Amino acid sequence: MTKNTPNVLYFLLLAFNLLMPAQTLAAERIFANYAVVERSISVASLEAYAKQGILDEDLAVYAQYATPEQLEQLRNILLLRADVNPVIISQFLYTPQGEIALQRLGEVIKTGTRQPGLYAIRAALILAASDSEGLTLLNFLKKFPTEGIRIDLTRASQIARELQQIVNQTNQATALINRLSTAEAAANPFLPLTAISSTDLAAAKNLPLDLSKQGPVNWTTQSINISVQNRTTPTAQGNRVFPVDLYIPQGLNQPAPVIVISHGLGSARKTFQYLAEHLASYGFFVAVPQHPGSDVDQLQALINGTASEVAEPTEFLDRPLDIKYLLDSLTSLEKTDFSLTGKLNLQQVGVVGQSFGGYTALALAGAPIDFQELQKDCELPNESWNISLLLQCRAQILPPAEYSLNDSRIKAIIAINPINSSVLGQKSIEQIKVPVMLIAGSADTAAPALPEQIEPFTWLKTINKYLVLINNSTHFSTLAEADLPGGGGVVPIPSEVIGPSPSLARRYVQALGLAFFQTYLANREEYRPYLQASYAKLISREPMPLSLIQSLTAEQLLQAFQGR
């Protein structure tokens, strides 16, 4: 199952089982169709081979065309178990996003009567996950509630070609970025002491080479709760209340620039605690809100059955408004809280956001929701392989209007794995005027690098822009340990989808994030050389090589796709 899949109610599962007749249908044969050609094999034959190694007459017809290694691989695939809670998978499959995913599967996996397999697939997944043998491919086939399963190989081959084209184009784009970064690094070596004005030399001499190391400033923490009247749902009862962690630098002789960190979907404010502490140790005042309605508590509510979606569409408005109201609240709090008086520069604010938080940062920086783009891209969302559209297209439900989500106090942003291609789009991204750093992972399948970061980077017209590519990084590689397997998350993330070295990815974010905000918030020019490709190459390590570029055009991408 995918790592982002939230999940279902026990009573739905129990009701489903109770309503099933005592003698339920179960798939007996699998039929594979390609044009007018049809072949079949019994599920019992596959089970006998998977569990006992028996090659009966039915399977032997096909086994003669396979090597022993391929047959052993088949056996392993049939029995490979996905440890997914049936409540979790069930809940997800009843969400709008789950319905679209099932529709895509139903184009290939059909019932015995050649009908789209949406409902049968859902039933088989839930029943297999709740069975003692667990969710395996074999158990899914056994639980499929029609006498036959039909695999449309014609459609499957079309999908395979579509996916292969996406993979090829992504590989071509990332190879281009790596080449451009390497060339830029060779042309402009990292020489910080000669790349800046003489007035900054004294400060530059005290800078560490590794900016991921903790800084010299002591800091304290404080947690507050912010309550604001419900802004986007007039009929809702009560206020929107959200907690905020503050990281307050000590011993400074001037007000500190403020950085707000916005977590991703289904996450929490501790996700980037490591980054908040790091920035505070260099003299930044850091505020980290938790967005109710799209956080870990909302995910838990989905699992418990008290919520029907992992995020309501109004979160596309509420998230940026949370941060605008947070900045207003800090302005008031600074006047009444002696410990904060004179410590904040609320006219020099930066935002870091990951995933849904990346959208939040871009919206605050001046990119409005583009309802025309949403209408165009989301007319047939189940025809796209960009998984992030399952979330982005929910914004279509909002009443079309010119929502005021930008904030002039925001002077620079970093968007990590942002979702934005449709909910914002090119015309919207072009309106951003502040410095922007986009961070992409080449192995990100939740917010794919090509449509969600690389192509949007070519839309940016702001003068100071940076595209950072962490090769082999996934959507989860920059998250803190608390959100990794065993860290207490509601839905533990399998280690296979985190990436080979998340600690390395976090160090990259610490180093480049510090250089970016020192340059554009603190106005410390001695940090600008750290935003060069040559510095990225200097700190780059396997198994996640790092690249950084400051310029890329749509024409360059097109030429890469054409092999030129």
XYZ file of C-alpha atoms in Angstrom:
564
model
C 0.000 0.000 0.000
C 1.147 3.556 -0.487
C 2.688 5.320 2.453
C 0.238 8.218 2.531
C -2.898 6.042 2.747
C -5.088 6.923 5.710
C -7.931 4.480 6.723
C -11.449 2.843 7.810
C -14.087 2.280 10.502
C -14.325 -1.015 12.323
C -18.101 -0.932 12.220
C -18.020 -0.622 8.422
C -15.783 -3.647 8.219
C -17.942 -5.626 10.630
C -21.125 -4.587 8.854
C -19.614 -5.611 5.524
C -18.729 -9.054 6.864
C -22.138 -9.502 8.481
C -23.932 -8.616 5.259
C -21.925 -11.065 3.173
C -23.868 -14.317 2.574
C -22.600 -17.438 4.236
C -21.480 -18.938 0.910
C -19.627 -15.952 -0.535
C -18.318 -15.916 -4.056
C -14.579 -16.131 -4.420
C -12.432 -15.928 -7.501
C -11.640 -19.329 -8.982
C -9.783 -18.298 -12.132
C -7.827 -15.332 -13.403
C -8.410 -14.411 -17.041
C -5.870 -12.254 -18.860
C -7.128 -10.550 -22.009
C -5.034 -8.877 -24.688
C -7.135 -7.775 -27.666
C -8.872 -11.000 -28.832
C -6.446 -13.336 -27.040
C -7.416 -14.747 -23.638
C -5.501 -16.980 -21.243
C -6.456 -18.163 -17.762
C -5.107 -19.889 -14.682
C -6.808 -21.067 -11.512
C -6.255 -19.325 -8.186
C -5.920 -22.777 -6.605
C -2.908 -23.504 -8.838
C -1.208 -20.313 -7.725
C -1.940 -21.101 -4.081
C -0.552 -24.654 -4.364
C 2.661 -23.340 -5.884
C 3.030 -20.409 -3.490
C 2.466 -22.436 -0.314
C 3.753 -25.894 -1.259
C 5.896 -25.424 -4.334
C 3.617 -27.685 -6.366
C 3.538 -27.024 -10.114
C 0.240 -28.554 -11.254
C -0.888 -29.045 -14.812
C -2.587 -25.647 -14.987
C 0.507 -23.673 -13.991
C 3.007 -25.910 -15.772
C 1.737 -24.638 -19.142
C 3.138 -21.196 -18.273
C 6.059 -22.286 -16.104
C 7.889 -23.735 -19.098
C 8.474 -20.182 -20.339
C 9.975 -18.950 -17.053
C 13.381 -19.453 -15.434
C 13.655 -21.009 -11.951
C 14.563 -17.560 -10.622
C 11.433 -16.026 -12.135
C 9.247 -18.764 -10.681
C 10.750 -18.228 -7.242
C 10.141 -14.507 -7.618
C 6.487 -15.232 -8.452
C 6.191 -17.310 -5.308
C 7.636 -14.522 -3.168
C 5.365 -11.901 -4.733
C 2.266 -13.992 -4.101
C 3.118 -14.355 -0.394
C 4.623 -10.940 0.292
C 2.576 -9.499 3.142
C 1.726 -5.823 3.581
C 1.238 -5.134 7.276
C -1.728 -2.792 6.910
C -4.425 -2.370 9.526
C -7.805 -3.287 7.943
C -9.409 -0.295 9.632
C -6.796 2.000 8.077
C -7.030 0.631 4.556
C -10.798 0.506 4.698
C -11.143 4.103 5.821
C -8.869 5.328 3.047
C -10.741 3.392 0.375
C -13.940 5.237 1.288
C -12.401 8.697 0.971
C -12.669 10.663 -2.306
C -8.959 10.018 -2.909
C -9.431 6.298 -2.297
C -12.353 6.174 -4.714
C -10.227 7.680 -7.491
C -7.390 5.223 -6.801
C -9.872 2.330 -7.016
C -11.221 3.662 -10.305
C -7.707 3.565 -11.744
C -7.195 -0.021 -10.574
C -10.638 -0.941 -11.866
C -9.568 -0.070 -15.400
C -7.190 -3.035 -15.317
C -8.726 -5.427 -12.777
C -12.306 -6.264 -13.726
C -15.007 -8.631 -12.556
C -15.823 -11.915 -14.212
C -18.563 -10.156 -16.193
C -16.025 -7.587 -17.497
C -17.321 -4.762 -15.326
C -14.886 -2.257 -13.750
C -13.590 -3.826 -10.572
C -13.804 -0.797 -8.222
C -16.134 -2.305 -5.611
C -14.761 -5.828 -5.910
C -11.196 -4.576 -5.445
C -12.215 -2.625 -2.345
C -13.962 -5.653 -0.865
C -10.998 -7.945 -1.597
C -8.486 -5.522 -0.055
C -10.525 -5.087 3.124
C -11.282 -8.795 3.508
C -7.665 -9.815 2.844
C -6.321 -7.247 5.312
C -8.711 -8.500 8.016
C -7.917 -12.164 7.369
C -5.396 -14.041 9.519
C -3.157 -14.545 6.450
C -3.050 -10.788 5.957
C -2.947 -8.680 2.831
C -0.962 -10.615 0.255
C -1.504 -10.802 -3.490
C -2.610 -14.414 -3.126
C -5.102 -13.575 -0.385
C -6.417 -10.631 -2.416
C -7.104 -13.031 -5.314
C -8.799 -15.512 -2.975
C -11.037 -12.807 -1.483
C -12.053 -11.247 -4.803
C -15.878 -11.536 -4.630
C -16.635 -12.767 -8.153
C -16.022 -16.182 -9.654
C -13.487 -14.794 -12.091
C -10.960 -11.970 -12.204
C -10.274 -10.400 -15.559
C -6.992 -8.562 -16.172
C -7.192 -6.175 -19.109
C -3.644 -6.464 -20.459
C -4.364 -3.968 -23.228
C -5.138 -1.252 -20.686
C -2.322 -2.473 -18.438
C 0.182 -2.090 -21.277
C -1.120 1.432 -21.977
C -0.651 2.347 -18.330
C 2.827 0.811 -18.351
C 3.770 2.988 -21.329
C 2.362 6.089 -19.612
C 4.299 5.372 -16.439
C 7.474 4.601 -18.371
C 7.222 7.950 -20.140
C 6.849 9.713 -16.788
C 9.856 7.852 -15.390
C 11.933 8.637 -18.478
C 11.070 12.325 -18.417
C 11.782 12.558 -14.679
C 15.149 10.853 -15.171
C 15.965 13.186 -18.067
C 15.014 16.256 -16.008
C 17.011 15.209 -12.947
C 20.014 14.333 -15.125
C 19.800 17.809 -16.654
C 19.727 19.467 -13.227
C 22.691 17.409 -12.054
C 24.658 18.353 -15.185
C 23.834 22.059 -14.829
C 24.790 22.021 -11.152
C 28.081 20.249 -11.853
C 28.950 22.725 -14.617
C 28.082 25.704 -12.423
C 30.135 24.311 -9.540
C 33.158 23.882 -11.817
C 32.814 27.392 -13.235
C 32.389 29.061 -9.822
C 34.315 27.243 -7.078
C 33.277 27.754 -3.470
C 35.489 30.654 -2.346
C 33.489 32.472 0.322
C 36.209 34.910 1.356
C 36.732 36.246 -2.162
C 33.114 36.180 -3.299
C 31.889 38.895 -0.915
C 32.650 42.526 -0.244
C 35.548 43.508 1.988
C 33.188 44.876 4.654
C 31.907 41.338 5.317
C 35.306 39.620 5.491
C 35.582 39.767 9.270
C 32.185 38.096 9.692
C 32.897 35.543 6.979
C 36.131 34.378 8.636
C 34.089 33.127 11.593
C 31.676 31.049 9.513
C 31.854 27.258 9.680
C 32.261 25.239 6.505
C 29.473 22.891 7.580
C 26.367 24.990 8.186
C 24.458 21.961 9.469
C 26.349 22.201 12.755
C 24.571 23.860 15.673
C 25.088 27.595 16.033
C 26.425 29.597 19.010
C 23.142 31.168 20.215
C 21.266 29.803 23.233
C 17.500 29.549 22.924
C 14.448 28.660 24.989
C 11.098 27.172 24.054
C 7.575 28.233 24.830
C 4.236 26.817 23.721
C 1.096 28.861 23.209
C -2.425 28.185 21.994
C -4.044 30.464 19.461
C -7.803 30.735 19.106
C -9.441 32.455 16.163
C -13.047 32.653 15.063
C -13.806 30.127 12.339
C -12.938 31.945 9.128
C -13.803 29.714 6.200
C -16.891 27.791 7.362
C -19.482 30.257 8.672
C -21.815 27.499 9.863
C -19.121 25.793 11.961
C -19.412 25.989 15.721
C -16.644 27.338 17.934
C -13.215 28.703 17.163
C -10.267 27.268 15.309
C -7.705 26.571 18.031
C -4.157 25.521 17.282
C -0.969 25.101 19.325
C 2.292 26.837 18.426
C 5.824 26.040 19.598
C 8.122 29.038 19.892
C 11.921 28.804 19.758
C 13.263 32.028 21.255
C 16.943 33.006 20.814
C 18.589 34.586 23.846
C 21.216 37.277 24.328
C 20.729 39.119 21.038
C 21.257 42.863 20.821
C 18.593 43.371 18.145
C 15.179 41.933 17.210
C 15.406 38.537 15.526
C 13.932 37.759 12.098
C 10.993 35.372 12.395
C 10.657 32.020 10.616
C 7.416 30.020 10.571
C 7.492 26.296 9.743
C 4.364 24.685 8.250
C 4.132 20.882 8.484
C 2.756 18.554 5.834
C -0.499 16.632 5.522
C -1.230 14.302 8.436
C 1.840 15.471 10.315
C 2.585 17.573 13.401
C 4.631 20.526 14.586
C 7.466 18.261 15.783
C 8.145 17.150 12.206
C 10.737 19.881 11.707
C 11.793 20.392 15.305
C 15.370 19.680 14.234
C 15.244 22.598 11.787
C 13.552 24.946 14.276
C 16.256 24.286 16.872
C 18.984 24.723 14.276
C 17.692 28.078 13.051
C 17.160 29.303 16.614
C 20.792 28.467 17.413
C 21.781 31.030 14.773
C 19.565 33.789 16.147
C 16.237 33.301 14.364
C 12.934 33.419 16.247
C 11.061 30.304 15.059
C 7.326 29.650 15.368
C 5.894 26.231 14.493
C 2.079 25.960 14.366
C 0.063 22.785 14.075
C -2.707 23.074 11.508
C -5.948 21.499 12.804
C -7.899 19.889 9.992
C -4.859 18.560 8.126
C -2.598 17.346 10.932
C -1.952 14.081 12.735
C -5.130 14.515 14.819
C -7.215 14.768 11.650
C -5.573 11.580 10.404
C -6.446 9.870 13.684
C -10.030 11.118 13.360
C -10.175 9.582 9.905
C -9.046 6.256 11.329
C -11.538 6.515 14.181
C -14.360 7.224 11.751
C -15.130 10.719 13.061
C -13.791 12.366 9.890
C -14.498 11.503 6.270
C -11.423 13.109 4.693
C -7.747 13.431 5.500
C -8.196 17.194 4.944
C -11.240 19.323 4.233
C -11.004 21.567 1.138
C -11.133 24.627 3.418
C -7.611 23.735 4.583
C -6.329 25.361 1.388
C -7.533 28.612 2.945
C -7.133 27.911 6.639
C -3.462 26.961 6.515
C -2.178 30.297 5.131
C -4.673 32.141 7.336
C -3.312 30.273 10.375
C 0.090 31.789 9.715
C -1.255 35.275 9.004
C -3.157 35.179 12.299
C -0.120 33.738 14.088
C 1.946 36.734 12.977
C -0.830 39.083 14.145
C -0.921 37.279 17.495
C 2.862 37.534 17.918
C 2.609 41.275 17.245
C 0.120 41.583 20.099
C 1.966 39.143 22.344
C 5.223 41.052 22.002
C 3.527 44.060 23.619
C 2.164 42.136 26.605
C 4.699 39.344 27.219
C 7.854 40.753 28.793
C 9.895 37.725 27.679
C 9.165 38.580 24.020
C 9.309 42.370 24.119
C 11.793 43.708 21.597
C 12.867 40.229 20.447
C 10.939 39.879 17.169
C 11.351 41.553 13.808
C 7.918 40.829 12.380
C 8.637 42.728 9.175
C 11.317 40.185 8.233
C 9.462 36.867 8.154
C 10.394 33.656 6.372
C 8.292 30.521 5.887
C 9.377 26.904 5.500
C 6.742 24.413 4.391
C 6.779 20.751 3.401
C 4.218 19.097 1.084
C 0.864 20.750 1.977
C 3.004 23.160 3.994
C 4.948 23.895 0.799
C 1.696 24.997 -0.822
C 1.050 27.109 2.288
C 4.391 28.884 1.928
C 3.844 29.596 -1.780
C 0.339 30.967 -1.135
C 1.650 33.295 1.579
C 4.412 34.453 -0.767
C 1.862 35.754 -3.267
C 0.606 32.805 -5.361
C -3.237 32.800 -5.385
C -5.424 29.746 -5.936
C -6.099 29.428 -9.678
C -9.598 28.036 -10.097
C -9.343 28.014 -13.890
C -6.247 25.827 -13.689
C -8.016 23.525 -11.233
C -11.002 23.204 -13.537
C -8.740 22.291 -16.451
C -6.498 19.833 -14.602
C -9.150 18.239 -12.413
C -11.827 17.560 -15.000
C -10.574 13.976 -15.188
C -8.254 13.592 -12.160
C -8.208 9.808 -12.451
C -6.380 10.112 -15.785
C -3.283 11.617 -14.160
C -0.508 9.693 -12.442
C 0.371 12.696 -10.286
C -0.880 11.446 -6.917
C -0.814 14.923 -5.398
C -3.758 15.914 -7.613
C -5.952 13.734 -5.410
C -5.473 16.414 -2.760
C -5.076 19.486 -4.962
C -8.325 18.872 -6.826
C -10.289 18.996 -3.574
C -9.770 22.775 -3.687
C -12.270 22.832 -6.554
C -15.046 22.532 -3.991
C -14.217 25.978 -2.598
C -16.396 28.840 -3.890
C -14.341 30.534 -6.639
C -13.117 33.880 -5.323
C -10.008 35.988 -4.957
C -8.948 34.917 -1.486
C -6.418 37.142 0.277
C -3.830 34.601 1.417
C -0.576 36.463 0.756
C 1.197 38.481 3.462
C 3.583 41.376 2.841
C 5.538 40.497 5.986
C 6.800 37.343 4.243
C 10.188 38.171 2.710
C 11.503 34.707 1.719
C 10.225 31.112 1.586
C 11.480 27.544 1.322
C 9.051 24.967 -0.092
C 10.068 21.323 0.415
C 8.246 18.787 -1.818
C 5.414 21.313 -2.352
C 2.126 20.507 -4.081
C 1.215 23.406 -6.375
C 1.031 22.531 -10.081
C -2.783 22.729 -10.321
C -4.052 24.471 -7.201
C -1.686 27.354 -8.034
C -0.333 26.772 -11.534
C 1.949 28.829 -13.762
C 0.056 32.135 -13.762
C -0.086 32.044 -9.983
C 3.544 31.047 -9.376
C 4.696 33.832 -11.696
C 3.261 36.385 -9.268
C 5.707 35.552 -6.460
C 8.259 38.331 -6.000
C 10.176 37.244 -2.883
C 13.202 34.892 -2.864
C 12.184 31.229 -3.192
C 13.979 27.942 -2.631
C 12.263 24.797 -3.925
C 13.571 21.472 -2.609
C 12.748 18.333 -4.601
C 13.402 14.630 -4.093
C 14.067 12.598 -7.229
C 12.302 9.558 -5.703
C 9.233 11.465 -4.469
C 6.071 9.728 -5.707
C 3.599 11.642 -3.498
C 4.522 15.093 -4.892
C 6.520 14.083 -7.982
C 9.563 16.264 -8.606
C 8.960 16.955 -12.293
C 5.380 18.344 -12.222
C 5.452 19.728 -8.670
C 8.900 21.311 -8.275
C 11.022 21.210 -11.436
C 8.458 22.577 -13.901
C 7.110 25.135 -11.373
C 10.677 26.362 -10.874
C 10.729 27.371 -14.545
C 7.588 29.472 -13.903
C 9.169 31.576 -11.166
C 9.995 35.120 -12.238
C 11.479 36.286 -8.955
C 15.149 37.222 -9.344
C 16.429 35.181 -6.401
C 15.347 31.585 -6.857
C 16.985 28.240 -6.139
C 16.101 24.664 -7.060
C 17.642 22.048 -4.805
C 17.534 18.405 -5.927
C 18.220 15.668 -3.388
C 18.818 12.584 -5.499
C 17.166 9.368 -4.204
C 15.206 11.395 -1.652
C 11.506 10.608 -1.159
C 8.568 12.620 0.149
C 9.509 11.629 3.702
C 13.298 11.889 3.734
C 13.434 15.310 5.427
C 10.985 14.455 8.218
C 12.169 14.198 11.823
C 12.569 10.859 13.588
C 9.198 11.243 15.333
C 7.476 10.732 11.977
C 9.567 7.745 10.959
C 8.861 4.055 11.732
C 8.711 3.455 15.455
C 8.456 7.165 16.124
C 4.907 7.041 17.378
C 3.157 8.184 14.203
C -0.491 7.291 13.592
C 0.458 5.520 10.351
C 4.101 4.348 10.574
C 5.998 4.955 7.348
C 7.734 1.877 5.895
C 11.509 2.277 5.845
C 11.546 1.483 2.118
C 9.744 4.725 1.314
C 11.757 7.041 3.556
C 14.884 6.927 1.446
C 18.379 5.553 2.034
C 19.679 8.263 4.408
C 17.113 10.635 5.957
C 19.705 12.054 8.363
C 21.720 13.250 5.359
C 18.650 14.875 3.794
C 17.960 16.692 7.075
C 21.539 18.000 7.191
C 21.126 19.407 3.678
C 17.954 21.217 4.767
C 19.701 22.610 7.842
C 22.722 23.899 5.901
C 20.945 25.378 2.890
C 17.985 26.640 4.923
C 20.340 28.535 7.223
C 22.288 30.065 4.317
C 19.064 31.087 2.578
C 17.489 32.843 5.550
C 20.742 34.454 6.699
C 21.053 35.935 3.209
C 17.469 37.064 2.623
C 16.071 37.667 6.128
C 19.091 38.677 8.205
C 20.698 40.448 5.208
C 24.075 38.849 5.906
C 25.809 38.820 2.546
C 28.651 36.671 3.826
C 26.261 33.702 3.632
C 25.405 34.168 -0.061
C 28.325 32.001 -1.335
C 26.761 29.064 0.514
C 23.885 29.273 -1.962
C 26.133 28.297 -4.867
C 26.181 24.975 -6.701
C 29.795 24.575 -5.623
C 28.821 24.570 -1.940
C 26.079 22.028 -2.620
C 28.685 19.800 -4.299
C 31.046 20.332 -1.366
C 28.564 18.970 1.185
C 27.028 16.391 -1.196
C 27.344 12.773 -0.060
C 26.213 9.360 -1.231
C 23.656 7.806 -1.197
C 21.805 11.121 -1.671
C 23.921 13.353 -3.946
C 22.932 17.009 -3.848
C 22.508 19.495 -6.700
C 21.578 23.180 -6.725
C 20.765 25.443 -9.656
C 19.551 29.025 -9.959
C 18.314 28.976 -13.550
C 16.286 26.553 -15.658
C 13.977 27.156 -18.618
C 11.085 25.227 -20.100
C 13.058 25.072 -23.345
C 15.945 23.322 -21.601
C 13.539 20.743 -20.183
C 11.965 20.166 -23.585
C 15.370 19.630 -25.157
C 16.224 17.134 -22.378
C 13.004 15.217 -23.112
C 13.929 15.139 -26.792
C 17.390 13.797 -25.991
C 19.214 16.930 -27.080
